[in-house]
Amino acid sequence: MHKSGSVRLTTAIALFATIVVSAAAAPQEPPYQPQLNQPGKDVQWVPTPPALVQKMLDLAGLTRDDQLVDLGSGDGVLVIAAARRGTRARGIEYDARLVDYSKRAAREAGVEPLTRFVRGDIFKTDFSDATVVTTFLLPSMNLQLLPRFLAMKPGTRIVANTFAIGDWAPDATATIEPCERWCTAMLWIVPARVAGTWRTPKGLLVLTQKYQVVSGSLGDEPLLNGRLKGEEISFTAGATTYTGRVDDYRIRLRASGDDKPMEGRLQAAPRR
Ligand SMILES: C[S@@+](CC[C@H](N)C(=O)[O-])C[C@H]1O[C@@H](n2cnc3c(N)ncnc32)[C@H](O)[C@@H]1O
């Protein structure tokens, strides 16, 4: 080898050694740690406390057949807790650092295969496949999401930490005691859309609806205590209580004291 070539090689080896040594000596970046109240796109990060996480999943009646989506999933506590119960769960989170943190936490918890963390804006990301939705968002955000919640499949459960969804009354609430902050879980069950006029063997069933509360009439009788729980409907007309199920155009009802179910058909409905 020429002298100049050997000098070049020696210089290159020295340079490489310097890079390796300085890389080893460089201080390691500590792994990212979320900071309480750190700013978020539309709301800051505050985690749901572990006891309320469990209460929310209990209130949802979570099963292994569910698909849970946490809107604004933060450090992943709700998603990971759902996966620990054997349920597939997904988090949608705007902050990429929290997404990476959650993925790592799910891996460390051994539930990675059941979890997914998506970096995205909840207002622009589809979650209509969820059977259970969890939220810990500001009331104004819940209100903005209300039309999307109501358009979900009847029976979908929405569970919130503390904050209401507009004027939609919850179907159930549960509280943790003792507890200082973030103590209440609320459950809403997406009701079927039933408003309209239904032709039944007992006459016309006219239904109006506000969320899960149903009023109207059956024949000449006004309806009392009309309620929906997903696709399940119940009401009283005169001395008879009716319970049954509704799908898009068909209603099947059983009258108290009568073994035979009756079936009704939707005749006219307001635009859905
Ligand atoms: C109050 S924390 C709740 C975190 C988690 N769901 C929990 O209950 O522990 C709200 C989270 O929503 C995220 N966030 C805020 N605006 C968002 C948006 N438009 N889309 C997605 N995530 C958002 C924040 O970064 C934060 O992590």
mmCIF file of C-alpha atoms and ligand atoms in Angstrom:
data_model
loop_
_atom_site.group_PDB
_atom_site.id
_atom_site.type_symbol
_atom_site.label_atom_id
_atom_site.label_comp_id
_atom_site.label_asym_id
_atom_site.label_seq_id
_atom_site.Cartn_x
_atom_site.Cartn_y
_atom_site.Cartn_z
ATOM 1 C CA MET A 1 0.000 0.000 0.000
ATOM 2 C CA HIS A 2 1.196 3.576 -0.728
ATOM 3 C CA LYS A 3 2.079 5.699 2.223
ATOM 4 C CA SER A 4 -0.795 8.142 1.522
ATOM 5 C CA GLY A 5 -3.264 5.206 1.370
ATOM 6 C CA SER A 6 -2.122 3.842 4.710
ATOM 7 C CA VAL A 7 -2.454 7.310 6.277
ATOM 8 C CA ARG A 8 -6.008 7.569 4.984
ATOM 9 C CA LEU A 9 -6.864 4.128 6.422
ATOM 10 C CA THR A 10 -5.353 4.980 9.787
ATOM 11 C CA THR A 11 -7.294 8.258 9.888
ATOM 12 C CA ALA A 12 -10.532 6.462 9.012
ATOM 13 C CA ILE A 13 -10.001 3.854 11.756
ATOM 14 C CA ALA A 14 -9.236 6.596 14.290
ATOM 15 C CA LEU A 15 -12.366 8.519 13.267
ATOM 16 C CA PHE A 16 -14.533 5.395 13.536
ATOM 17 C CA ALA A 17 -13.103 4.607 16.985
ATOM 18 C CA THR A 18 -13.797 8.193 18.106
ATOM 19 C CA ILE A 19 -17.432 7.922 16.947
ATOM 20 C CA VAL A 20 -17.916 4.580 18.720
ATOM 21 C CA VAL A 21 -16.312 5.812 21.941
ATOM 22 C CA SER A 22 -18.238 9.101 21.981
ATOM 23 C CA ALA A 23 -21.527 7.291 21.206
ATOM 24 C CA ALA A 24 -20.926 4.984 24.162
ATOM 25 C CA ALA A 25 -19.991 7.913 26.382
ATOM 26 C CA ALA A 26 -22.951 10.143 25.285
ATOM 27 C CA PRO A 27 -25.524 10.482 28.073
ATOM 28 C CA GLN A 28 -28.561 8.266 27.319
ATOM 29 C CA GLU A 29 -31.844 10.150 26.803
ATOM 30 C CA PRO A 30 -34.099 9.051 29.698
ATOM 31 C CA PRO A 31 -37.245 7.327 28.374
ATOM 32 C CA TYR A 32 -40.159 9.727 27.927
ATOM 33 C CA GLN A 33 -42.369 10.095 31.008
ATOM 34 C CA PRO A 34 -45.787 11.781 30.650
ATOM 35 C CA GLN A 35 -46.220 14.767 32.956
ATOM 36 C CA LEU A 36 -49.513 15.298 34.806
ATOM 37 C CA ASN A 37 -51.499 18.144 33.176
ATOM 38 C CA GLN A 38 -49.198 18.239 30.159
ATOM 39 C CA PRO A 39 -50.981 20.062 27.333
ATOM 40 C CA GLY A 40 -52.874 18.020 24.765
ATOM 41 C CA LYS A 41 -54.559 19.043 21.529
ATOM 42 C CA ASP A 42 -58.025 19.714 22.986
ATOM 43 C CA VAL A 43 -57.512 18.673 26.600
ATOM 44 C CA GLN A 44 -54.513 18.070 28.804
ATOM 45 C CA TRP A 45 -53.349 14.683 30.004
ATOM 46 C CA VAL A 46 -54.632 13.474 33.363
ATOM 47 C CA PRO A 47 -54.863 9.705 33.815
ATOM 48 C CA THR A 48 -58.005 7.975 35.071
ATOM 49 C CA PRO A 49 -57.095 6.602 38.525
ATOM 50 C CA PRO A 50 -56.705 2.785 38.623
ATOM 51 C CA ALA A 51 -59.805 2.206 40.819
ATOM 52 C CA LEU A 52 -62.000 4.231 38.463
ATOM 53 C CA VAL A 53 -60.537 2.420 35.441
ATOM 54 C CA GLN A 54 -61.814 -0.857 36.923
ATOM 55 C CA LYS A 55 -65.161 0.721 37.863
ATOM 56 C CA MET A 56 -65.619 2.017 34.297
ATOM 57 C CA LEU A 57 -64.928 -1.417 32.802
ATOM 58 C CA ASP A 58 -67.288 -3.042 35.324
ATOM 59 C CA LEU A 59 -70.017 -0.506 34.559
ATOM 60 C CA ALA A 60 -69.604 -1.200 30.831
ATOM 61 C CA GLY A 61 -70.090 -4.908 31.555
ATOM 62 C CA LEU A 62 -66.988 -5.530 29.443
ATOM 63 C CA THR A 63 -66.694 -9.002 27.891
ATOM 64 C CA ARG A 64 -64.072 -10.745 25.787
ATOM 65 C CA ASP A 65 -66.341 -10.286 22.763
ATOM 66 C CA ASP A 66 -66.178 -6.504 23.013
ATOM 67 C CA GLN A 67 -64.024 -4.099 21.069
ATOM 68 C CA LEU A 68 -63.138 -1.177 23.333
ATOM 69 C CA VAL A 69 -61.949 2.195 22.045
ATOM 70 C CA ASP A 70 -60.576 4.847 24.408
ATOM 71 C CA LEU A 71 -60.844 8.348 22.945
ATOM 72 C CA GLY A 72 -57.713 10.305 23.863
ATOM 73 C CA SER A 73 -55.957 7.300 25.355
ATOM 74 C CA GLY A 74 -53.151 9.102 27.214
ATOM 75 C CA ASP A 75 -50.688 6.639 28.740
ATOM 76 C CA GLY A 76 -52.936 3.710 27.754
ATOM 77 C CA VAL A 77 -54.336 2.771 31.184
ATOM 78 C CA LEU A 78 -57.875 2.012 30.003
ATOM 79 C CA VAL A 79 -56.763 0.093 26.915
ATOM 80 C CA ILE A 80 -54.243 -1.972 28.861
ATOM 81 C CA ALA A 81 -56.732 -2.697 31.671
ATOM 82 C CA ALA A 82 -59.328 -3.865 29.120
ATOM 83 C CA ALA A 83 -56.734 -6.088 27.426
ATOM 84 C CA ARG A 84 -55.793 -7.550 30.812
ATOM 85 C CA ARG A 85 -59.442 -8.703 30.979
ATOM 86 C CA GLY A 86 -58.965 -10.420 27.619
ATOM 87 C CA THR A 87 -60.749 -7.757 25.526
ATOM 88 C CA ARG A 88 -59.430 -6.291 22.279
ATOM 89 C CA ALA A 89 -58.862 -2.607 22.867
ATOM 90 C CA ARG A 90 -57.663 0.392 20.889
ATOM 91 C CA GLY A 91 -56.524 3.851 21.929
ATOM 92 C CA ILE A 92 -56.752 6.953 19.759
ATOM 93 C CA GLU A 93 -54.309 9.604 20.954
ATOM 94 C CA TYR A 94 -53.062 12.813 19.342
ATOM 95 C CA ASP A 95 -49.728 13.018 21.170
ATOM 96 C CA ALA A 96 -47.220 10.735 19.410
ATOM 97 C CA ARG A 97 -45.066 10.475 22.545
ATOM 98 C CA LEU A 98 -48.031 9.097 24.518
ATOM 99 C CA VAL A 99 -48.757 6.639 21.706
ATOM 100 C CA ASP A 100 -45.191 5.282 21.856
ATOM 101 C CA TYR A 101 -45.293 5.237 25.650
ATOM 102 C CA SER A 102 -48.573 3.260 25.601
ATOM 103 C CA LYS A 103 -47.223 0.742 23.101
ATOM 104 C CA ARG A 104 -44.230 0.142 25.356
ATOM 105 C CA ALA A 105 -46.464 -0.164 28.435
ATOM 106 C CA ALA A 106 -48.719 -2.689 26.663
ATOM 107 C CA ARG A 107 -45.674 -4.726 25.676
ATOM 108 C CA GLU A 108 -44.348 -4.661 29.250
ATOM 109 C CA ALA A 109 -47.799 -5.695 30.555
ATOM 110 C CA GLY A 110 -47.776 -8.666 28.142
ATOM 111 C CA VAL A 111 -50.996 -7.604 26.394
ATOM 112 C CA GLU A 112 -49.576 -6.177 23.171
ATOM 113 C CA PRO A 113 -51.456 -8.613 20.867
ATOM 114 C CA LEU A 114 -54.831 -7.419 22.170
ATOM 115 C CA THR A 115 -54.014 -3.714 21.957
ATOM 116 C CA ARG A 116 -53.591 -1.054 19.289
ATOM 117 C CA PHE A 117 -52.616 2.569 19.723
ATOM 118 C CA VAL A 118 -53.375 4.892 16.856
ATOM 119 C CA ARG A 119 -51.954 8.386 16.556
ATOM 120 C CA GLY A 120 -54.855 10.554 15.489
ATOM 121 C CA ASP A 121 -57.426 13.205 16.239
ATOM 122 C CA ILE A 122 -60.564 11.682 17.750
ATOM 123 C CA PHE A 123 -62.666 14.156 15.769
ATOM 124 C CA LYS A 124 -61.243 12.833 12.506
ATOM 125 C CA THR A 125 -60.771 9.153 13.313
ATOM 126 C CA ASP A 126 -63.394 6.467 12.826
ATOM 127 C CA PHE A 127 -64.331 4.460 15.932
ATOM 128 C CA SER A 128 -67.727 3.187 14.781
ATOM 129 C CA ASP A 129 -66.564 -0.452 15.143
ATOM 130 C CA ALA A 130 -66.349 -0.094 18.956
ATOM 131 C CA THR A 131 -68.863 -1.883 21.159
ATOM 132 C CA VAL A 132 -67.547 -0.027 24.199
ATOM 133 C CA VAL A 133 -66.224 3.547 24.071
ATOM 134 C CA THR A 134 -64.444 5.141 27.022
ATOM 135 C CA THR A 135 -63.839 8.859 27.476
ATOM 136 C CA PHE A 136 -62.184 11.222 29.906
ATOM 137 C CA LEU A 137 -62.696 14.385 27.900
ATOM 138 C CA LEU A 138 -64.081 17.854 28.519
ATOM 139 C CA PRO A 139 -67.895 18.236 28.465
ATOM 140 C CA SER A 140 -67.587 20.396 25.316
ATOM 141 C CA MET A 141 -65.714 17.556 23.564
ATOM 142 C CA ASN A 142 -68.301 14.964 24.661
ATOM 143 C CA LEU A 143 -71.019 17.270 23.326
ATOM 144 C CA GLN A 144 -69.246 17.528 19.986
ATOM 145 C CA LEU A 145 -69.052 13.719 19.854
ATOM 146 C CA LEU A 146 -72.732 13.236 20.788
ATOM 147 C CA PRO A 147 -74.074 12.872 17.192
ATOM 148 C CA ARG A 148 -71.412 10.259 16.453
ATOM 149 C CA PHE A 149 -72.275 8.350 19.639
ATOM 150 C CA LEU A 150 -75.977 8.343 18.756
ATOM 151 C CA ALA A 151 -75.196 7.052 15.247
ATOM 152 C CA MET A 152 -73.371 3.999 16.643
ATOM 153 C CA LYS A 153 -74.907 0.542 16.662
ATOM 154 C CA PRO A 154 -77.743 0.335 19.202
ATOM 155 C CA GLY A 155 -76.479 -1.310 22.365
ATOM 156 C CA THR A 156 -73.003 0.250 22.148
ATOM 157 C CA ARG A 157 -71.914 1.288 25.650
ATOM 158 C CA ILE A 158 -70.223 4.596 26.287
ATOM 159 C CA VAL A 159 -68.550 5.053 29.636
ATOM 160 C CA ALA A 160 -67.180 8.386 30.810
ATOM 161 C CA ASN A 161 -64.977 9.442 33.653
ATOM 162 C CA THR A 162 -66.815 12.315 35.419
ATOM 163 C CA PHE A 163 -67.967 14.454 32.481
ATOM 164 C CA ALA A 164 -71.466 14.353 30.996
ATOM 165 C CA ILE A 165 -72.502 14.062 27.368
ATOM 166 C CA GLY A 166 -74.690 17.135 26.867
ATOM 167 C CA ASP A 167 -78.247 16.653 28.160
ATOM 168 C CA TRP A 168 -78.202 12.881 27.558
ATOM 169 C CA ALA A 169 -78.983 11.388 30.988
ATOM 170 C CA PRO A 170 -76.783 8.397 31.818
ATOM 171 C CA ASP A 171 -78.367 4.936 32.067
ATOM 172 C CA ALA A 172 -76.274 4.212 35.154
ATOM 173 C CA THR A 173 -73.601 5.776 37.336
ATOM 174 C CA ALA A 174 -71.133 4.330 39.805
ATOM 175 C CA THR A 175 -68.977 6.076 42.354
ATOM 176 C CA ILE A 176 -65.775 5.142 44.113
ATOM 177 C CA GLU A 177 -65.495 5.709 47.832
ATOM 178 C CA PRO A 178 -63.391 6.939 49.468
ATOM 179 C CA CYS A 179 -62.153 9.143 46.652
ATOM 180 C CA GLU A 180 -60.907 12.709 46.303
ATOM 181 C CA ARG A 181 -60.945 13.377 42.575
ATOM 182 C CA TRP A 182 -62.263 11.614 39.485
ATOM 183 C CA CYS A 183 -64.646 9.415 41.448
ATOM 184 C CA THR A 184 -67.635 8.906 39.130
ATOM 185 C CA ALA A 185 -68.189 6.657 36.138
ATOM 186 C CA MET A 186 -71.247 7.133 33.912
ATOM 187 C CA LEU A 187 -72.753 4.722 31.402
ATOM 188 C CA TRP A 188 -74.856 5.469 28.319
ATOM 189 C CA ILE A 189 -76.310 2.758 26.103
ATOM 190 C CA VAL A 190 -76.893 3.848 22.510
ATOM 191 C CA PRO A 191 -80.650 3.537 21.947
ATOM 192 C CA ALA A 192 -82.246 2.170 18.782
ATOM 193 C CA ARG A 193 -84.002 4.775 16.654
ATOM 194 C CA VAL A 194 -87.715 4.086 17.078
ATOM 195 C CA ALA A 195 -89.514 7.383 16.461
ATOM 196 C CA GLY A 196 -92.359 6.968 14.009
ATOM 197 C CA THR A 197 -95.665 5.230 13.515
ATOM 198 C CA TRP A 198 -95.787 1.469 13.805
ATOM 199 C CA ARG A 199 -98.680 -0.707 12.675
ATOM 200 C CA THR A 200 -99.394 -3.400 15.322
ATOM 201 C CA PRO A 201 -102.223 -5.883 15.995
ATOM 202 C CA LYS A 202 -103.266 -3.606 18.907
ATOM 203 C CA GLY A 203 -103.550 -0.521 16.712
ATOM 204 C CA LEU A 204 -101.139 2.204 15.737
ATOM 205 C CA LEU A 205 -98.136 2.618 18.002
ATOM 206 C CA VAL A 206 -96.927 6.200 17.734
ATOM 207 C CA LEU A 207 -93.495 6.724 19.236
ATOM 208 C CA THR A 208 -91.534 9.871 19.917
ATOM 209 C CA GLN A 209 -88.085 9.621 21.394
ATOM 210 C CA LYS A 210 -85.567 11.656 23.283
ATOM 211 C CA TYR A 211 -82.433 9.534 23.623
ATOM 212 C CA GLN A 212 -83.523 6.420 25.607
ATOM 213 C CA VAL A 213 -86.854 7.899 26.762
ATOM 214 C CA VAL A 214 -89.893 7.008 24.686
ATOM 215 C CA SER A 215 -93.377 8.514 24.760
ATOM 216 C CA GLY A 216 -96.427 8.388 22.511
ATOM 217 C CA SER A 217 -99.522 6.214 22.301
ATOM 218 C CA LEU A 218 -100.812 2.751 21.475
ATOM 219 C CA GLY A 219 -104.282 3.041 20.003
ATOM 220 C CA ASP A 220 -106.063 5.454 22.342
ATOM 221 C CA GLU A 221 -103.802 4.821 25.324
ATOM 222 C CA PRO A 222 -100.902 7.140 26.149
ATOM 223 C CA LEU A 223 -97.576 5.429 26.845
ATOM 224 C CA LEU A 224 -96.048 5.529 30.305
ATOM 225 C CA ASN A 225 -92.520 4.619 31.438
ATOM 226 C CA GLY A 226 -91.281 4.192 27.870
ATOM 227 C CA ARG A 227 -87.592 3.238 27.814
ATOM 228 C CA LEU A 228 -85.009 1.876 25.435
ATOM 229 C CA LYS A 229 -81.927 -0.086 26.357
ATOM 230 C CA GLY A 230 -80.185 -0.506 23.035
ATOM 231 C CA GLU A 231 -82.727 -2.430 20.948
ATOM 232 C CA GLU A 232 -84.825 -3.446 23.956
ATOM 233 C CA ILE A 233 -87.987 -1.442 24.463
ATOM 234 C CA SER A 234 -90.494 -1.346 27.303
ATOM 235 C CA PHE A 235 -93.567 0.773 28.026
ATOM 236 C CA THR A 236 -96.969 0.634 29.651
ATOM 237 C CA ALA A 237 -100.216 1.380 27.823
ATOM 238 C CA GLY A 238 -103.409 1.217 29.893
ATOM 239 C CA ALA A 239 -103.072 -1.715 32.292
ATOM 240 C CA THR A 240 -100.597 -3.583 30.083
ATOM 241 C CA THR A 241 -96.824 -3.477 30.130
ATOM 242 C CA TYR A 242 -95.030 -4.301 26.892
ATOM 243 C CA THR A 243 -91.455 -5.457 26.483
ATOM 244 C CA GLY A 244 -89.703 -6.330 23.271
ATOM 245 C CA ARG A 245 -87.079 -5.588 20.643
ATOM 246 C CA VAL A 246 -86.858 -3.190 17.763
ATOM 247 C CA ASP A 247 -84.810 -3.424 14.629
ATOM 248 C CA ASP A 248 -84.900 -0.954 11.771
ATOM 249 C CA TYR A 249 -88.428 -1.664 10.537
ATOM 250 C CA ARG A 250 -89.814 -4.344 12.841
ATOM 251 C CA ILE A 251 -90.908 -4.319 16.451
ATOM 252 C CA ARG A 252 -91.629 -7.493 18.405
ATOM 253 C CA LEU A 253 -93.567 -7.009 21.620
ATOM 254 C CA ARG A 254 -94.803 -9.227 24.413
ATOM 255 C CA ALA A 255 -97.704 -7.965 26.504
ATOM 256 C CA SER A 256 -97.734 -8.713 30.244
ATOM 257 C CA GLY A 257 -99.940 -11.724 30.918
ATOM 258 C CA ASP A 258 -99.875 -12.796 27.263
ATOM 259 C CA ASP A 259 -97.581 -15.591 26.055
ATOM 260 C CA LYS A 260 -97.907 -14.812 22.373
ATOM 261 C CA PRO A 261 -95.589 -12.096 21.028
ATOM 262 C CA MET A 262 -96.973 -9.628 18.532
ATOM 263 C CA GLU A 263 -95.164 -8.016 15.676
ATOM 264 C CA GLY A 264 -95.402 -4.482 14.335
ATOM 265 C CA ARG A 265 -94.056 -2.830 11.194
ATOM 266 C CA LEU A 266 -92.775 0.684 10.755
ATOM 267 C CA GLN A 267 -95.257 2.638 8.658
ATOM 268 C CA ALA A 268 -93.740 6.122 8.732
ATOM 269 C CA ALA A 269 -90.706 7.650 10.380
ATOM 270 C CA PRO A 270 -89.095 11.068 10.566
ATOM 271 C CA ARG A 271 -85.860 11.383 8.584
ATOM 272 C CA ARG A 272 -83.136 9.522 10.443
HETATM 273 C C1 LIG B 1 -57.731 13.610 30.330
HETATM 274 S S1 LIG B 1 -56.625 12.659 29.338
HETATM 275 C C2 LIG B 1 -57.361 11.040 29.468
HETATM 276 C C3 LIG B 1 -56.388 9.924 29.147
HETATM 277 C C4 LIG B 1 -56.997 8.507 29.241
HETATM 278 N N1 LIG B 1 -58.168 8.370 28.390
HETATM 279 C C5 LIG B 1 -57.369 8.184 30.655
HETATM 280 O O1 LIG B 1 -58.589 8.148 30.945
HETATM 281 O O2 LIG B 1 -56.466 7.948 31.472
HETATM 282 C C6 LIG B 1 -57.091 13.186 27.687
HETATM 283 C C7 LIG B 1 -56.159 12.733 26.580
HETATM 284 O O3 LIG B 1 -56.706 13.154 25.325
HETATM 285 C C8 LIG B 1 -55.644 13.526 24.451
HETATM 286 N N2 LIG B 1 -56.239 14.408 23.438
HETATM 287 C C9 LIG B 1 -56.587 15.710 23.543
HETATM 288 N N3 LIG B 1 -57.175 16.142 22.416
HETATM 289 C C10 LIG B 1 -57.208 15.075 21.553
HETATM 290 C C11 LIG B 1 -57.693 14.886 20.236
HETATM 291 N N4 LIG B 1 -58.310 15.848 19.551
HETATM 292 N N5 LIG B 1 -57.539 13.667 19.665
HETATM 293 C C12 LIG B 1 -56.913 12.672 20.329
HETATM 294 N N6 LIG B 1 -56.439 12.792 21.591
HETATM 295 C C13 LIG B 1 -56.591 13.972 22.200
HETATM 296 C C14 LIG B 1 -54.641 14.181 25.375
HETATM 297 O O4 LIG B 1 -53.353 14.171 24.799
HETATM 298 C C15 LIG B 1 -54.767 13.297 26.642
HETATM 299 O O5 LIG B 1 -53.828 12.261 26.588
#
